[in-house]
Amino acid sequence: MDPLRDRPPRGGRRAKLHAIIFGVRSPAAKGFDVGLLVVIVLSVLTVLLESVPAINATYGTPLRVAEWFFTVVFTVEYALRLWTVAHPRSYALSFFGIVDLLAIVPTYLSALVSGTQSLAAVRGIRLLRVFRVLKLVRHMTEAKVLTAAIVASRPKIVVFLTGVLSVAVIFGTVMYLIEGDEAGFTSIPTSIYWAVVTMTTVGYGDIAPRTPLGQFLALALMILGYAIIAVPTGIVSAELSRAQPQARPRARSRRSCDECGRSGLAPDAAYCDACGAEL
Amino acid sequence: MDPLRDRPPRGGRRAKLHAIIFGVRSPAAKGFDVGLLVVIVLSVLTVLLESVPAINATYGTPLRVAEWFFTVVFTVEYALRLWTVAHPRSYALSFFGIVDLLAIVPTYLSALVSGTQSLAAVRGIRLLRVFRVLKLVRHMTEAKVLTAAIVASRPKIVVFLTGVLSVAVIFGTVMYLIEGDEAGFTSIPTSIYWAVVTMTTVGYGDIAPRTPLGQFLALALMILGYAIIAVPTGIVSAELSRAQPQARPRARSRRSCDECGRSGLAPDAAYCDACGAEL
Amino acid sequence: MDPLRDRPPRGGRRAKLHAIIFGVRSPAAKGFDVGLLVVIVLSVLTVLLESVPAINATYGTPLRVAEWFFTVVFTVEYALRLWTVAHPRSYALSFFGIVDLLAIVPTYLSALVSGTQSLAAVRGIRLLRVFRVLKLVRHMTEAKVLTAAIVASRPKIVVFLTGVLSVAVIFGTVMYLIEGDEAGFTSIPTSIYWAVVTMTTVGYGDIAPRTPLGQFLALALMILGYAIIAVPTGIVSAELSRAQPQARPRARSRRSCDECGRSGLAPDAAYCDACGAEL
Amino acid sequence: MDPLRDRPPRGGRRAKLHAIIFGVRSPAAKGFDVGLLVVIVLSVLTVLLESVPAINATYGTPLRVAEWFFTVVFTVEYALRLWTVAHPRSYALSFFGIVDLLAIVPTYLSALVSGTQSLAAVRGIRLLRVFRVLKLVRHMTEAKVLTAAIVASRPKIVVFLTGVLSVAVIFGTVMYLIEGDEAGFTSIPTSIYWAVVTMTTVGYGDIAPRTPLGQFLALALMILGYAIIAVPTGIVSAELSRAQPQARPRARSRRSCDECGRSGLAPDAAYCDACGAEL
């Protein structure tokens, strides 16, 4: 169920809060949105900065304080959302309901666990907070057109990816036979990794062919990748071109006047616009 | 001859099996397709995993068992296909006939050869099994539109590739003169390899110019490549845009004649244009 | 205010100079433009060459002389522009006014400061001169179409970039957990840097995954990036296709009937096609 | 003057040879073209292989023999072209005349010079032979459409490249200030080289930022480059889409009714759909 329409009975405080939290037009709703946006970005930045050893050593305490502040804000937000929708359960199980819960649970969990469990587990749990970035999706209204264009091209994209992976499997296997261990092609999966790195033109250079035959095959793969990259681009371009309402040419009808023979009269014309005869 | 239409005489068990194996609509045919798809993917995964030294050392035996299982499945599949088509020979010589054969031969060959021949040859033969991935092509029905768009752009792509290779040959030769051995430009073919790596924006970095003049030429080549990549993309985009049935302009109306049943009459027609009846 | 239209009173020497400096059509104005273009390019080249230690050691004095020559030229240009426009203040505060000032101030500043301040500050100030390259923008008349296409696609581009960054944050965090320090993933910001380097297919290779799981995720990210690059290309393609005047479909005139108010009458209509009144 | 039309007087042996050498339709002309194509590709391969030390040491003599053979063939071709055109001088000064001369001069020159001059000069001259690859251009008839599309987009491409270079100059200078020598940013030109390597997504990795601020700026540059690559692609796509005659939308027939003058009747109509008259 769409939480935007999952309104509580009109008139009460819950309805007003619902309009502020889930609405997008009123000044209060806009203010709430912008405030939340800022808090989301800041809270993700906190997670990122905490992972930098130098910063964590110096600013560890303020970062942890900020962290708890954001967690409280998101907890209040989550509670209000649960309280204001008419069907809390369907909200809680929706995509955004889960994202909103995921934004607060890790901090509480890490507080509970920190004493008893290993450091790695705590670290992993704390980092889950970075999924708060998904809360941003709620604010991307423009995303729908793009998503629609991608979804419409999905079958072609699946075929395209299967093709790319098949080419990568075959080239990877052949390169594994030709190049061998010393150039970094230590197994077929590693060689496939190299083939995808090459086809997508990423080109790390951690693995690179050394024999002339291997370099020749690599060239073929690069040019193939270069040509293939045109395909998804073409697909999405064509899809987007089609999605856009082209300046429609307002086709004039092919009606013509019996009196004077003038053609191209408007479909709803009652009189000829050249001689004035009734049609 | 298209195996789909290469049906045996109707009515017998062969005809029923043919419908299951080569068909695409009936539940049995769909089940067969999905099952085969799973077996193909698993068998390719087996080949990949076997090549990883650590995995082969631990799970060598189960992988070899799985391998023989897949080979038997593909052998049965191949035999059934041969048996159910009306003209086995034309199937055996078709693209998919050869792919299906290639999927089973390497395992038998490697069993025969292993005692007497060198390890490298056996390894090479066993890896041929990876071409089983080509069996997937049979299941990519969407591929036709893409293939058609690529085939339609083929002459332009040939010209484009000739142009790219000519530029690579000229830049490679000039860089070979400018940079010399210590930067990695040890021969013209190697320099051409570098030129293609650069133009396609792969950029491994195993060979890179060091002199200012060389770096300047590299810049020119990169920007050229950056501009050139637009060409194949543009070609395929334009081709795909054209292939797609554009929101058809001026759909003829859905009016049809009560008299003769002719449909698609003009919206303003007063008489049926097929039988002359008044509408 | 547009300096092109910010003309002084006609007739005097100021008006003539204004026509030469801000105009684009007369031979004198074209000569001024080309001369300025050459001086801008040469002055930027001077800044670049000065930063090369070997060149600065040998040609330091001529470069410094050239530098003062260009500064004087730009100072005269700035003074003339200030003098010839009717409202010097609005010019001085416009984008190009600030760029023109920025082109001369650093040289004077570095002469003043060099005695008393640290070398790093002087170097920083001197390098500000490179922003002279922005003076080129004045000469790019074709840029408007491109800028318009980009501006029109802006909301889509913002959504697209937010999406790219969200993907980078999530993949970066996960890779930080999987790979750890020894592969170069020393903090989440560094891992996000790696994720963007990979998604955009730049692929420096200074940081690269080493564990199989990490390499698998890297593959997913590359192919995602490969598919995603199609999106902005498609957006701009579609926008540019739309911007171009397509074989325009015979726009109906804006004529309307005084009698009945019907609008969109054909440009050559003699009678209203709705009420038959003579136009 | 176009050599294709620069025919000698009809009837003689010269005219026949001219038809074979410059023609494209007759079997003899096609045979000549294909033969020349093969010789061009083989002669370029000879130049490439000669530069590989290992191959040159083993197959030096046969390569030199092949080289003289190709030179003689191209000399005969050049002489015949000169002889058969009506105005040899305008051919000799045309693009292809110069390319044809360039294809033979280096071999003779290197034979003359080898005794008296330094090895490097000889090597340089010999490598000029690689420009024989330009002789291929004569055979690329499809190239015209592509060239036309590129030429039509030229002003936009110039603006685009100026923009790209301006961004590279500014980012290069700022990175030179931030990163300094130890990360490889030894001068502004080197930093600009890095900026272009990054923007074009080549990403060698020989120079890469190390400070957090530098990495942040690099991210901005990459995403900028990622967005910018859409521009030339969009330009060429739009240009090519426009060049192609779009699948015309089922033009209605030009049949019209003799009775009432109604035009645009369906091609298979038996009666006029406006007045019901039999057609």
PDB file of C-alpha atoms in Angstrom, chain B residues 134-250:
ATOM      1  CA  LEU B 134      27.199 -21.050 -26.633  1.00  0.00           C
ATOM      2  CA  LYS B 135      24.267 -23.389 -25.994  1.00  0.00           C
ATOM      3  CA  LEU B 136      22.731 -20.411 -24.195  1.00  0.00           C
ATOM      4  CA  VAL B 137      22.348 -18.589 -27.502  1.00  0.00           C
ATOM      5  CA  ARG B 138      19.481 -20.929 -28.375  1.00  0.00           C
ATOM      6  CA  HIS B 139      17.505 -19.448 -25.478  1.00  0.00           C
ATOM      7  CA  MET B 140      18.049 -15.782 -26.304  1.00  0.00           C
ATOM      8  CA  THR B 141      14.990 -14.991 -28.333  1.00  0.00           C
ATOM      9  CA  GLU B 142      15.344 -11.253 -27.796  1.00  0.00           C
ATOM     10  CA  ALA B 143      18.760 -11.351 -29.410  1.00  0.00           C
ATOM     11  CA  LYS B 144      17.293 -11.105 -32.880  1.00  0.00           C
ATOM     12  CA  VAL B 145      16.433  -7.389 -32.715  1.00  0.00           C
ATOM     13  CA  LEU B 146      19.904  -6.557 -31.465  1.00  0.00           C
ATOM     14  CA  THR B 147      21.592  -8.771 -34.017  1.00  0.00           C
ATOM     15  CA  ALA B 148      19.502  -7.202 -36.763  1.00  0.00           C
ATOM     16  CA  ALA B 149      20.495  -3.686 -35.656  1.00  0.00           C
ATOM     17  CA  ILE B 150      24.178  -4.686 -35.591  1.00  0.00           C
ATOM     18  CA  VAL B 151      23.983  -6.442 -38.958  1.00  0.00           C
ATOM     19  CA  ALA B 152      22.261  -3.412 -40.487  1.00  0.00           C
ATOM     20  CA  SER B 153      25.099  -1.184 -39.263  1.00  0.00           C
ATOM     21  CA  ARG B 154      27.794  -3.646 -40.412  1.00  0.00           C
ATOM     22  CA  PRO B 155      29.228  -1.711 -43.362  1.00  0.00           C
ATOM     23  CA  LYS B 156      29.554   1.410 -41.205  1.00  0.00           C
ATOM     24  CA  ILE B 157      31.168  -0.637 -38.435  1.00  0.00           C
ATOM     25  CA  VAL B 158      33.712  -2.136 -40.870  1.00  0.00           C
ATOM     26  CA  VAL B 159      34.672   1.329 -42.103  1.00  0.00           C
ATOM     27  CA  PHE B 160      34.834   2.521 -38.508  1.00  0.00           C
ATOM     28  CA  LEU B 161      37.129  -0.340 -37.427  1.00  0.00           C
ATOM     29  CA  THR B 162      39.391   0.145 -40.458  1.00  0.00           C
ATOM     30  CA  GLY B 163      39.640   3.798 -39.513  1.00  0.00           C
ATOM     31  CA  VAL B 164      40.397   2.993 -35.847  1.00  0.00           C
ATOM     32  CA  LEU B 165      43.091   0.489 -36.855  1.00  0.00           C
ATOM     33  CA  SER B 166      44.653   2.918 -39.356  1.00  0.00           C
ATOM     34  CA  VAL B 167      44.860   5.591 -36.672  1.00  0.00           C
ATOM     35  CA  ALA B 168      46.349   3.007 -34.277  1.00  0.00           C
ATOM     36  CA  VAL B 169      48.983   1.944 -36.841  1.00  0.00           C
ATOM     37  CA  ILE B 170      50.058   5.536 -37.523  1.00  0.00           C
ATOM     38  CA  PHE B 171      50.097   6.669 -33.883  1.00  0.00           C
ATOM     39  CA  GLY B 172      51.792   3.417 -32.835  1.00  0.00           C
ATOM     40  CA  THR B 173      54.595   3.894 -35.353  1.00  0.00           C
ATOM     41  CA  VAL B 174      55.147   7.531 -34.414  1.00  0.00           C
ATOM     42  CA  MET B 175      55.192   6.699 -30.682  1.00  0.00           C
ATOM     43  CA  TYR B 176      57.683   3.882 -31.357  1.00  0.00           C
ATOM     44  CA  LEU B 177      60.009   6.463 -32.933  1.00  0.00           C
ATOM     45  CA  ILE B 178      59.527   9.012 -30.134  1.00  0.00           C
ATOM     46  CA  GLU B 179      59.478   6.910 -26.969  1.00  0.00           C
ATOM     47  CA  GLY B 180      61.756   3.933 -27.567  1.00  0.00           C
ATOM     48  CA  ASP B 181      62.405   0.848 -25.499  1.00  0.00           C
ATOM     49  CA  GLU B 182      62.689   2.066 -21.910  1.00  0.00           C
ATOM     50  CA  ALA B 183      59.038   3.271 -21.755  1.00  0.00           C
ATOM     51  CA  GLY B 184      57.828  -0.120 -23.041  1.00  0.00           C
ATOM     52  CA  PHE B 185      57.452   0.724 -26.733  1.00  0.00           C
ATOM     53  CA  THR B 186      59.717  -2.165 -27.811  1.00  0.00           C
ATOM     54  CA  SER B 187      58.302  -2.724 -31.314  1.00  0.00           C
ATOM     55  CA  ILE B 188      55.640  -1.294 -33.591  1.00  0.00           C
ATOM     56  CA  PRO B 189      53.105  -4.068 -32.832  1.00  0.00           C
ATOM     57  CA  THR B 190      53.559  -3.349 -29.118  1.00  0.00           C
ATOM     58  CA  SER B 191      53.107   0.372 -29.806  1.00  0.00           C
ATOM     59  CA  ILE B 192      49.946  -0.355 -31.773  1.00  0.00           C
ATOM     60  CA  TYR B 193      48.744  -2.431 -28.813  1.00  0.00           C
ATOM     61  CA  TRP B 194      49.355   0.632 -26.631  1.00  0.00           C
ATOM     62  CA  ALA B 195      47.538   2.870 -29.123  1.00  0.00           C
ATOM     63  CA  VAL B 196      44.444   0.648 -29.107  1.00  0.00           C
ATOM     64  CA  VAL B 197      44.568   0.329 -25.300  1.00  0.00           C
ATOM     65  CA  THR B 198      44.604   4.135 -25.150  1.00  0.00           C
ATOM     66  CA  MET B 199      42.012   4.890 -27.829  1.00  0.00           C
ATOM     67  CA  THR B 200      39.494   2.470 -26.381  1.00  0.00           C
ATOM     68  CA  THR B 201      40.072   4.167 -22.982  1.00  0.00           C
ATOM     69  CA  VAL B 202      41.048   0.837 -21.395  1.00  0.00           C
ATOM     70  CA  GLY B 203      44.377   2.282 -20.210  1.00  0.00           C
ATOM     71  CA  TYR B 204      46.158  -0.594 -18.455  1.00  0.00           C
ATOM     72  CA  GLY B 205      49.180   1.554 -17.698  1.00  0.00           C
ATOM     73  CA  ASP B 206      51.668  -1.272 -18.365  1.00  0.00           C
ATOM     74  CA  ILE B 207      53.018   0.912 -21.183  1.00  0.00           C
ATOM     75  CA  ALA B 208      52.799   4.695 -20.863  1.00  0.00           C
ATOM     76  CA  PRO B 209      54.627   7.567 -22.550  1.00  0.00           C
ATOM     77  CA  ARG B 210      57.352   9.359 -20.572  1.00  0.00           C
ATOM     78  CA  THR B 211      58.664  12.111 -22.837  1.00  0.00           C
ATOM     79  CA  PRO B 212      56.689  15.374 -23.059  1.00  0.00           C
ATOM     80  CA  LEU B 213      56.240  14.933 -26.818  1.00  0.00           C
ATOM     81  CA  GLY B 214      54.981  11.375 -26.311  1.00  0.00           C
ATOM     82  CA  GLN B 215      52.561  12.524 -23.619  1.00  0.00           C
ATOM     83  CA  PHE B 216      51.298  15.271 -25.899  1.00  0.00           C
ATOM     84  CA  LEU B 217      50.639  12.767 -28.695  1.00  0.00           C
ATOM     85  CA  ALA B 218      48.964  10.451 -26.176  1.00  0.00           C
ATOM     86  CA  LEU B 219      46.628  13.323 -25.215  1.00  0.00           C
ATOM     87  CA  ALA B 220      45.709  13.872 -28.847  1.00  0.00           C
ATOM     88  CA  LEU B 221      45.016  10.158 -29.245  1.00  0.00           C
ATOM     89  CA  MET B 222      42.857  10.017 -26.100  1.00  0.00           C
ATOM     90  CA  ILE B 223      40.722  12.956 -27.137  1.00  0.00           C
ATOM     91  CA  LEU B 224      40.455  11.475 -30.624  1.00  0.00           C
ATOM     92  CA  GLY B 225      39.332   8.174 -29.108  1.00  0.00           C
ATOM     93  CA  TYR B 226      36.909  10.042 -26.843  1.00  0.00           C
ATOM     94  CA  ALA B 227      35.366  11.717 -29.897  1.00  0.00           C
ATOM     95  CA  ILE B 228      35.477   8.546 -32.006  1.00  0.00           C
ATOM     96  CA  ILE B 229      33.602   6.427 -29.455  1.00  0.00           C
ATOM     97  CA  ALA B 230      30.628   8.616 -30.282  1.00  0.00           C
ATOM     98  CA  VAL B 231      30.504   7.200 -33.787  1.00  0.00           C
ATOM     99  CA  PRO B 232      29.531   3.533 -33.223  1.00  0.00           C
ATOM    100  CA  THR B 233      27.184   4.597 -30.446  1.00  0.00           C
ATOM    101  CA  GLY B 234      25.525   7.045 -32.755  1.00  0.00           C
ATOM    102  CA  ILE B 235      25.295   4.418 -35.495  1.00  0.00           C
ATOM    103  CA  VAL B 236      23.594   1.831 -33.307  1.00  0.00           C
ATOM    104  CA  SER B 237      21.356   4.437 -31.626  1.00  0.00           C
ATOM    105  CA  ALA B 238      20.132   5.698 -34.967  1.00  0.00           C
ATOM    106  CA  GLU B 239      19.657   2.124 -36.215  1.00  0.00           C
ATOM    107  CA  LEU B 240      17.674   1.101 -33.125  1.00  0.00           C
ATOM    108  CA  SER B 241      15.564   4.250 -33.218  1.00  0.00           C
ATOM    109  CA  ARG B 242      14.685   3.414 -36.782  1.00  0.00           C
ATOM    110  CA  ALA B 243      13.968  -0.238 -36.054  1.00  0.00           C
ATOM    111  CA  GLN B 244      11.449   0.576 -33.344  1.00  0.00           C
ATOM    112  CA  PRO B 245       7.911   1.100 -34.475  1.00  0.00           C
ATOM    113  CA  GLN B 246       7.530   4.749 -33.505  1.00  0.00           C
ATOM    114  CA  ALA B 247       4.289   5.749 -31.894  1.00  0.00           C
ATOM    115  CA  ARG B 248       2.622   5.193 -35.223  1.00  0.00           C
ATOM    116  CA  PRO B 249       1.448   8.469 -36.679  1.00  0.00           C
ATOM    117  CA  ARG B 250      -2.136   8.714 -37.495  1.00  0.00           C
TER     118      ARG B 250
END
